[in-house]
Short mmCIF file of C-alpha atoms in Angstrom, two decimals:
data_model
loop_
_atom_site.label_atom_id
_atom_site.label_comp_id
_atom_site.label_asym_id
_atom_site.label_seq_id
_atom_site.Cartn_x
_atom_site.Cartn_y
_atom_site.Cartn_z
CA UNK A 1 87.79 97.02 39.12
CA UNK A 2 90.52 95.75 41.63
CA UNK A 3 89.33 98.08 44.40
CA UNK A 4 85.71 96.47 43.95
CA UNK A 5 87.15 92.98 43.89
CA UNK A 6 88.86 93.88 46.93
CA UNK A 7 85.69 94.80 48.84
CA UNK A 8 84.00 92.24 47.63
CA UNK A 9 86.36 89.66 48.97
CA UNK A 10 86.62 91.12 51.92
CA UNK A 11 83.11 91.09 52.66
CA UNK A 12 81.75 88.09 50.85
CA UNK A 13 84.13 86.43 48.99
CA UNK A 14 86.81 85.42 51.52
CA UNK A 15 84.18 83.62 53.79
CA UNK A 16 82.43 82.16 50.47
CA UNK A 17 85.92 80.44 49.13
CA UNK A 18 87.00 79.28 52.82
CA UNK A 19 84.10 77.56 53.01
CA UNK A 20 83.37 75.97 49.26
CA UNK A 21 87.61 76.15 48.72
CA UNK A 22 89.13 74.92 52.10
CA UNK A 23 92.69 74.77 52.23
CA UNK A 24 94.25 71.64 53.31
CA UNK A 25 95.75 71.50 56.35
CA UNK A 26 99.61 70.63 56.46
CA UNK A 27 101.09 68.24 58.16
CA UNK A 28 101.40 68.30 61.69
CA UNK A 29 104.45 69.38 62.77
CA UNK A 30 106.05 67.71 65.73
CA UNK A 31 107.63 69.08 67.90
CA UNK A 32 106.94 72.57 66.96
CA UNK A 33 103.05 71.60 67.24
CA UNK A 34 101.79 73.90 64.80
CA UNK A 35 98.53 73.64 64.51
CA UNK A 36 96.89 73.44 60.76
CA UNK A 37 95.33 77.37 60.59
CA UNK A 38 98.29 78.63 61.36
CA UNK A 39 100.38 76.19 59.12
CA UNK A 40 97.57 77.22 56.75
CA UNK A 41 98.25 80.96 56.96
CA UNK A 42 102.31 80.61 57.20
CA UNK A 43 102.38 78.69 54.05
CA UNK A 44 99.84 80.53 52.23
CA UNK A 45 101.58 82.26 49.07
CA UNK A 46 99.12 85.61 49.03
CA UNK A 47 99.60 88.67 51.36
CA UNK A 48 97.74 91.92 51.78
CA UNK A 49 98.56 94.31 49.37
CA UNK A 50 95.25 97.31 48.82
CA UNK A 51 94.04 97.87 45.16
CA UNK A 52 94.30 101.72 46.20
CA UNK A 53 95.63 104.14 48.93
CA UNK A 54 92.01 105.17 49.08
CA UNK A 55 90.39 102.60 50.76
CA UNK A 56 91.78 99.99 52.75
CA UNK A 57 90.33 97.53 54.96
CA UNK A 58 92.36 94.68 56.59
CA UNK A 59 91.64 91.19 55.41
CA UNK A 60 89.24 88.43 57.90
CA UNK A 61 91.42 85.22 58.67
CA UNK A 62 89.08 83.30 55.90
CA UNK A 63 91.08 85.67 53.36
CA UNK A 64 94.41 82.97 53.99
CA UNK A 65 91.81 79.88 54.46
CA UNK A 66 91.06 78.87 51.32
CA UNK A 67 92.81 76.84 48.44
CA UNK A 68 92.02 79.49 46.05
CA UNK A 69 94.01 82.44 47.15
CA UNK A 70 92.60 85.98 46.13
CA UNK A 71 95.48 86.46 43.35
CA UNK A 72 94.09 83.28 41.94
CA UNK A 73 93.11 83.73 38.22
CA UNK A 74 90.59 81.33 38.40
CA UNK A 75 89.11 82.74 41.26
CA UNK A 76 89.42 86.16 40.24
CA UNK A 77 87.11 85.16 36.95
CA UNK A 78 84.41 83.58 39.21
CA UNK A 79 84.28 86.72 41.58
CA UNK A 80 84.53 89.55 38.85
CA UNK A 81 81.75 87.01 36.92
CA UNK A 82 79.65 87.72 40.12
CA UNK A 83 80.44 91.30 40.84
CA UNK A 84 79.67 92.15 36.75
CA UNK A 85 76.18 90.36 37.14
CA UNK A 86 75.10 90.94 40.42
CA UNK A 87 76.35 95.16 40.67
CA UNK A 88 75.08 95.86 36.96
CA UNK A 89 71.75 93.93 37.80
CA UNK A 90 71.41 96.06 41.65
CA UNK A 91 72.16 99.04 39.57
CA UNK A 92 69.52 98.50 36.88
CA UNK A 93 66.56 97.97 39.27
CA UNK A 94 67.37 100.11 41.85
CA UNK A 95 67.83 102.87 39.25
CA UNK A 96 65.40 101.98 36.89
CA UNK A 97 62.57 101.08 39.64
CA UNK A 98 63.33 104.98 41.00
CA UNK A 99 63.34 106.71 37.63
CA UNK A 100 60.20 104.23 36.51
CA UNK A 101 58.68 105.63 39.74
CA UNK A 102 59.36 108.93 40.08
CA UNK A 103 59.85 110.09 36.80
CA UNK A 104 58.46 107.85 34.29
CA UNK A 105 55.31 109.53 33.22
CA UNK A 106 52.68 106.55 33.02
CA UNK A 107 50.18 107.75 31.13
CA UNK A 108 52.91 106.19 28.24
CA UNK A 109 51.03 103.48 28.88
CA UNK A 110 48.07 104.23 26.85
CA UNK A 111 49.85 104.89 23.99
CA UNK A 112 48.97 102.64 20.88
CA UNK A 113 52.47 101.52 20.14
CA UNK A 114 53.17 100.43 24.05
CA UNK A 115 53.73 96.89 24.16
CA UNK A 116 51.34 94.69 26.23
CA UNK A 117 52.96 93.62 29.37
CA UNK A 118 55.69 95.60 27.99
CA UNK A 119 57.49 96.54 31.50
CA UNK A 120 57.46 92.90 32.51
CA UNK A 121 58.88 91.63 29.08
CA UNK A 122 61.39 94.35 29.60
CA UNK A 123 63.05 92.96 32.80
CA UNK A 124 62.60 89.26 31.48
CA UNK A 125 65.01 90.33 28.48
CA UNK A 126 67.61 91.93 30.87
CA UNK A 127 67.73 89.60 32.92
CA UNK A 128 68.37 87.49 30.29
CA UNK A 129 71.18 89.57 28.81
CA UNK A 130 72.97 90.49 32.27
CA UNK A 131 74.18 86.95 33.32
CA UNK A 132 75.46 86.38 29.57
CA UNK A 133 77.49 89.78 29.23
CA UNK A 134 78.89 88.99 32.42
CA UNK A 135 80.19 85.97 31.13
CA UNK A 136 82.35 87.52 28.35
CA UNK A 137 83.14 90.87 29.83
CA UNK A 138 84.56 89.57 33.28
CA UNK A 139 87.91 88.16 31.32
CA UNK A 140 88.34 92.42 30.34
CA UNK A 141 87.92 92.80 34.03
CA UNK A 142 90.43 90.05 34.81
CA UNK A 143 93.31 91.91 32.25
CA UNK A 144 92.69 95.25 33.77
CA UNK A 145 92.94 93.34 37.21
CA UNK A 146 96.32 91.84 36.79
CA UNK A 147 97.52 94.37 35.56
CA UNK A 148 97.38 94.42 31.89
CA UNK A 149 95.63 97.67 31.71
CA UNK A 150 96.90 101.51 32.00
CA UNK A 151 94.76 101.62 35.50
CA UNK A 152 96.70 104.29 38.08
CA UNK A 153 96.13 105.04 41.38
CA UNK A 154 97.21 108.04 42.86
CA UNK A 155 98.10 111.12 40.39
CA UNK A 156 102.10 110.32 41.18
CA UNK A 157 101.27 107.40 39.38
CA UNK A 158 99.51 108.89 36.23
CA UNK A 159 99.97 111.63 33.60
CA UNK A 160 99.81 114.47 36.02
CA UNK A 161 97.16 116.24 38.13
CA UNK A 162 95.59 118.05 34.81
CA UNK A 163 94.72 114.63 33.61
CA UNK A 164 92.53 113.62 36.72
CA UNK A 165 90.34 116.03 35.19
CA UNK A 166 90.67 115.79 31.64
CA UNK A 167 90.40 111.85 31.56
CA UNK A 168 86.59 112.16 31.89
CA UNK A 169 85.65 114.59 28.71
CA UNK A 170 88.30 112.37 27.28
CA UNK A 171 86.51 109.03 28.06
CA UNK A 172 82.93 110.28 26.66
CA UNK A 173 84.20 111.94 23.34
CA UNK A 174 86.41 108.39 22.93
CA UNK A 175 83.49 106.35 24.12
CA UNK A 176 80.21 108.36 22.40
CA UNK A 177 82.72 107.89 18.66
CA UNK A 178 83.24 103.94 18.97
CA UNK A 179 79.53 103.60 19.89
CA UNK A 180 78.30 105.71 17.80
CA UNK A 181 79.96 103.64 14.95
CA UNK A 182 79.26 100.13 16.81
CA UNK A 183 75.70 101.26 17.07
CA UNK A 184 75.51 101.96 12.94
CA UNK A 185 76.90 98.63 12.46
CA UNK A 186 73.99 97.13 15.13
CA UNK A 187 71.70 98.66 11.97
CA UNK A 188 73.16 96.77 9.32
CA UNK A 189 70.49 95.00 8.42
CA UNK A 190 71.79 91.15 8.92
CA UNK A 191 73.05 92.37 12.03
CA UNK A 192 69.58 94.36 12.90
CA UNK A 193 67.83 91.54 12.63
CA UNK A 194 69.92 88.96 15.33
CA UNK A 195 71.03 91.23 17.67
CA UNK A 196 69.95 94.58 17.98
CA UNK A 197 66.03 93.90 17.30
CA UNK A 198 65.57 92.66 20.45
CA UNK A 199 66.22 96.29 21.96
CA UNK A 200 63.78 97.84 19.13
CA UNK A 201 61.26 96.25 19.96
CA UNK A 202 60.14 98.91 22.56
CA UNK A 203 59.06 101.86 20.44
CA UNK A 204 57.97 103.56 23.44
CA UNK A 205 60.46 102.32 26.11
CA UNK A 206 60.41 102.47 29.92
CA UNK A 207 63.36 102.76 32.15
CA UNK A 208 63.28 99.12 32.27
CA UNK A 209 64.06 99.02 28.81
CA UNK A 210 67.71 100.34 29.28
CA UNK A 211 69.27 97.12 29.76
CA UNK A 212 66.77 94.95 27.34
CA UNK A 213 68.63 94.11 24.57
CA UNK A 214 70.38 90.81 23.22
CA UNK A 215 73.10 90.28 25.24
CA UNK A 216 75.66 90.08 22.88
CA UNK A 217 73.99 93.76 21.57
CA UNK A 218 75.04 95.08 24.87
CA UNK A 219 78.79 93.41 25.07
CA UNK A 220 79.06 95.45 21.60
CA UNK A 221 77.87 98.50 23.03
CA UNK A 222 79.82 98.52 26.29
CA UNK A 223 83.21 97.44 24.67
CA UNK A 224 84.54 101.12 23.95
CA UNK A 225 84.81 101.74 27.99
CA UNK A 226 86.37 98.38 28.59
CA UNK A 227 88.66 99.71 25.73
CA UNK A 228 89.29 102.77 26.66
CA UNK A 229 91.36 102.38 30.23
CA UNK A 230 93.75 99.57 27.73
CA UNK A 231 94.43 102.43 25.53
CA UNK A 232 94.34 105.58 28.11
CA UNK A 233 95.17 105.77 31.64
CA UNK A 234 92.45 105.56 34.06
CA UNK A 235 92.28 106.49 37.61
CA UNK A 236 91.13 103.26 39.44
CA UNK A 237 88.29 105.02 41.29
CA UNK A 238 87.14 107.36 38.33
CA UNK A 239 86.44 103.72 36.50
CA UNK A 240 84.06 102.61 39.04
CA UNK A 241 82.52 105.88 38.93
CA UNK A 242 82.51 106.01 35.19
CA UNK A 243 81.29 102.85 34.86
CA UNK A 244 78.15 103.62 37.69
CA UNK A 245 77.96 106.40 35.38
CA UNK A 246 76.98 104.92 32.27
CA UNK A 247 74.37 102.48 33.73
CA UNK A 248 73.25 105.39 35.15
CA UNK A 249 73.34 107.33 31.79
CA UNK A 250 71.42 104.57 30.00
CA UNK A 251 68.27 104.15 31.94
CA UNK A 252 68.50 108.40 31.89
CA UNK A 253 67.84 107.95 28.09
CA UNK A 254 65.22 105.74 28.71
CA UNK A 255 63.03 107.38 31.13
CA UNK A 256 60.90 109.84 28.72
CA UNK A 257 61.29 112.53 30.43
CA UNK A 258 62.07 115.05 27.91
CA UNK A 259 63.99 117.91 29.94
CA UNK A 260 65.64 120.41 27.68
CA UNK A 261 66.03 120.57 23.54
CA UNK A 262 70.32 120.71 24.19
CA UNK A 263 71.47 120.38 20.29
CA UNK A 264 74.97 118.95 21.98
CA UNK A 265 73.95 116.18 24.79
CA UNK A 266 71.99 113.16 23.43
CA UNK A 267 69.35 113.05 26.16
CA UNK A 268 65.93 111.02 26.35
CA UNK A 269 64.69 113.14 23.89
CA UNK A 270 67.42 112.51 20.81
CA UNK A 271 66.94 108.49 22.12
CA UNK A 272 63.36 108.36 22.33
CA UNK A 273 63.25 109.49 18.43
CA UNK A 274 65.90 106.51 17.69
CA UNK A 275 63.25 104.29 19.44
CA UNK A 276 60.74 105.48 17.10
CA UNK A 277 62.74 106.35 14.19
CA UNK A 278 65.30 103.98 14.30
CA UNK A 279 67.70 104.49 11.90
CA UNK A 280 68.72 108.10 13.83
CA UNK A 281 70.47 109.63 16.67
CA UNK A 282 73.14 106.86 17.37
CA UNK A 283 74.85 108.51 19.60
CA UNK A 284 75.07 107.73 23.77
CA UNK A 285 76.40 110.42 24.97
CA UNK A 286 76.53 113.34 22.30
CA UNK A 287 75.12 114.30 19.05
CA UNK A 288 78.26 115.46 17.33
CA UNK A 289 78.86 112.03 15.68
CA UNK A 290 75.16 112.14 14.39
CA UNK A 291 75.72 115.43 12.83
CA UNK A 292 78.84 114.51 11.23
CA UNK A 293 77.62 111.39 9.85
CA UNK A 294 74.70 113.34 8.93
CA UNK A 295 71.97 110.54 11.33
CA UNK A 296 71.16 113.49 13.62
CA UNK A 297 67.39 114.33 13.96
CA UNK A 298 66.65 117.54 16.14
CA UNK A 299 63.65 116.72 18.47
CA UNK A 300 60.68 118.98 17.68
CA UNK A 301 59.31 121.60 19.64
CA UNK A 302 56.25 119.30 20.55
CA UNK A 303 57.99 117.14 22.62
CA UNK A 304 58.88 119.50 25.31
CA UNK A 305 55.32 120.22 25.42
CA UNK A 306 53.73 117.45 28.08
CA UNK A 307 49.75 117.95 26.35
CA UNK A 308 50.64 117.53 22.96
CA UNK A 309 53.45 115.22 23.68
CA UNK A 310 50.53 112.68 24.96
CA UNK A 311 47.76 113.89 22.87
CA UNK A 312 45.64 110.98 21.28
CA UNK A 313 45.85 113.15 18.42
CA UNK A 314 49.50 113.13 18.33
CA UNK A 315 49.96 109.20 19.19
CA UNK A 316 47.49 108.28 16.53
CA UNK A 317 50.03 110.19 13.76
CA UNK A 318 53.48 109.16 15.46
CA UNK A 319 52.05 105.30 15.23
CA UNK A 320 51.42 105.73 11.39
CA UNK A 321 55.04 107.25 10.83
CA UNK A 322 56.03 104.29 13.40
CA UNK A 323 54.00 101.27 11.42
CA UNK A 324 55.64 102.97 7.87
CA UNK A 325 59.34 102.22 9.31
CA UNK A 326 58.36 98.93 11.28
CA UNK A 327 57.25 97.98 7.24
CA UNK A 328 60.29 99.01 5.59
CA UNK A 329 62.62 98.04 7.88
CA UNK A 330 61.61 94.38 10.34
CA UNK A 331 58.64 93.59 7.63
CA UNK A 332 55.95 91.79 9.46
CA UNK A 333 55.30 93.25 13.10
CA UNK A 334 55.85 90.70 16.09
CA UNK A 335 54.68 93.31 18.43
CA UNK A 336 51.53 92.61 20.33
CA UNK A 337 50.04 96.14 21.69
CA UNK A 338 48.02 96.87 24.28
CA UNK A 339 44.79 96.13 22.59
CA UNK A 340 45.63 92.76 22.11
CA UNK A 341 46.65 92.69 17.99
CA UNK A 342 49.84 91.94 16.81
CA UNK A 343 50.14 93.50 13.31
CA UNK A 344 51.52 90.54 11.22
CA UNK A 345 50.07 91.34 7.83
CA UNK A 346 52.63 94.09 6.85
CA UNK A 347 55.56 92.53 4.90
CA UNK A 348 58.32 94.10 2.93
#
């Protein structure tokens, strides 16, 4: 995350802080006459030093202007705060607005268990939950940062050149097992009911609904890959990638688009059935942890078939085996559906 701070203050931050942060000028020295930016950059205690070998783009003048130098920990905290909300909100509507276009098929819409105004509800909840989860996940940003982490640069630096490779099967199998067993615990059903109903509460979801959850839900959920890089090394640039990755990943799983029956990937097939079925396919990435702890439903062969798949026929039986669990497990439904009801009579 240090090569995306350092971008960001070069572009953004470094002008924000000069202006909000000014340093104070030092005296004036006579008879040297030095004026105060330069005293201000000669006594500054920061210098230019790139997050990577990569990339590197020479610091503005506002970079040494500022009280709050750019190895400030304060400042660092504000600008990863920022950077956590602002990126994983651009990524979620960008991404989610494409797949909800493009891919999305609409006619979900007519579906009996589709929430009314359920896309707008969706994007009121994430945007709820982003600015929150930024709040406790940039101080994991601010470790790996300054240092605290086993981030590497350039493959001198790490393991060896086999690990560039194997360091991404390594962070989904790592990742897929603490989620897996994070998401089971979401489940419980004290837990269920404060923090992960929120995200069941769209049976049939959108792309939207990818990041609509409580936001303490999603800090659970997204602690393995802060985890991981404290635990294994990391190439600096594979983390940004990884971590575009699993937004990426999780509005994939969201988009109903139903591509291929795979019995090892966990696609939007295996997810839509959790959606449905709840208590099933807890996996993000895999379905190996679902087998072995025996949660794994295989999707059936009439969901890969787009007619029956959105049959009235079929939506009118998957919302009776949908109302049964919504019973047994929340007890009265809060849901209100596209014909206007909410179902509030059923209790447990």
């Amino acid at each position: 995350m240090d090569v995306v701070l350092e971008l960001t203050d070069t572009f953004i931050a470094d002008y924000a802080y000069a202006f909000l942060f000014p340093k104070r000028p030092a005296p004036y020295d006579f008879p040297a006459g030095i004026n105060a930016t330069a005293s201000a950059q000669t006594f500054s205690t920061w210098s230019y030093k790139p997050a990577t070998k990569f990339i590197s783009v020479e610091p503005s003048q506002n970079a040494y202007l500022s009280s709050l130098d750019r190895d400030h920990p304060l400042r660092q905290f504000i600008t990863l705060y920022f950077i956590t909300w602002i990126f994983g909100l651009a990524v979620y509507f960008i991404v989610a607005a494409l797949s909800f276009q493009f891919i999305f098929d609409k006619r979900t819409f007519n579906h009996p268990r589709f929430i009314k105004n359920q896309v707008r509800l969706e994007m009121i909840q994430a945007n709820k939950a982003l600015p929150v989860m930024a709040v406790i996940t940039a101080p994991i940003f601010l470790l790996e940062v300054r240092g605290y982490g086993k981030l590497y640069d350039t493959t001198d630096e790490g393991p060896g050149l086999w690990y560039n490779y194997f360091q991404f099967p390594l962070f989904l199998v790592f990742t897929d097992f603490c989620i897996y067993w994070a998401h089971r615990w979401l489940h419980t059903r004290l837990v269920y009911k404060y923090l992960h109903k929120p995200h069941h509460k769209w049976i049939m979801p959108t792309p939207f609904a990818s990041h609509a959850f409580h936001p303490f839900d999603g800090y659970v959920q997204s602690l393995p890959y802060h985890i991981f890089p404290f635990i294994f090394p990391l190439q600096k640039m594979a983390y940004v990638a990884l971590f575009i990755f699993v937004n990426l990943w999780a509005v994939m799983i969201h988009d109903g688009e139903y591509l291929t029956n795979n019995p090892i990937i966990n696609g939007a097939a295996c997810h839509s059935l959790h959606h449905s079925r709840f208590e099933v396919n807890y996996g993000q990435f895999f379905t190996a942890f679902d087998r072995l702890g025996g949660t794994y439903r295989m999707p059936e062969a009439w969901m890969f078939q787009r007619e029956d798949n959105f049959s009235q026929k079929r939506w009118k039986a998957e919302a009776k085996k949908v109302d049964e669990l919504v019973n047994e497990i929340e007890g009265a439904d809060e849901r209100t559906y596209n014909d206007g009801k909410a179902d509030t009579k059923k209790t447990k």
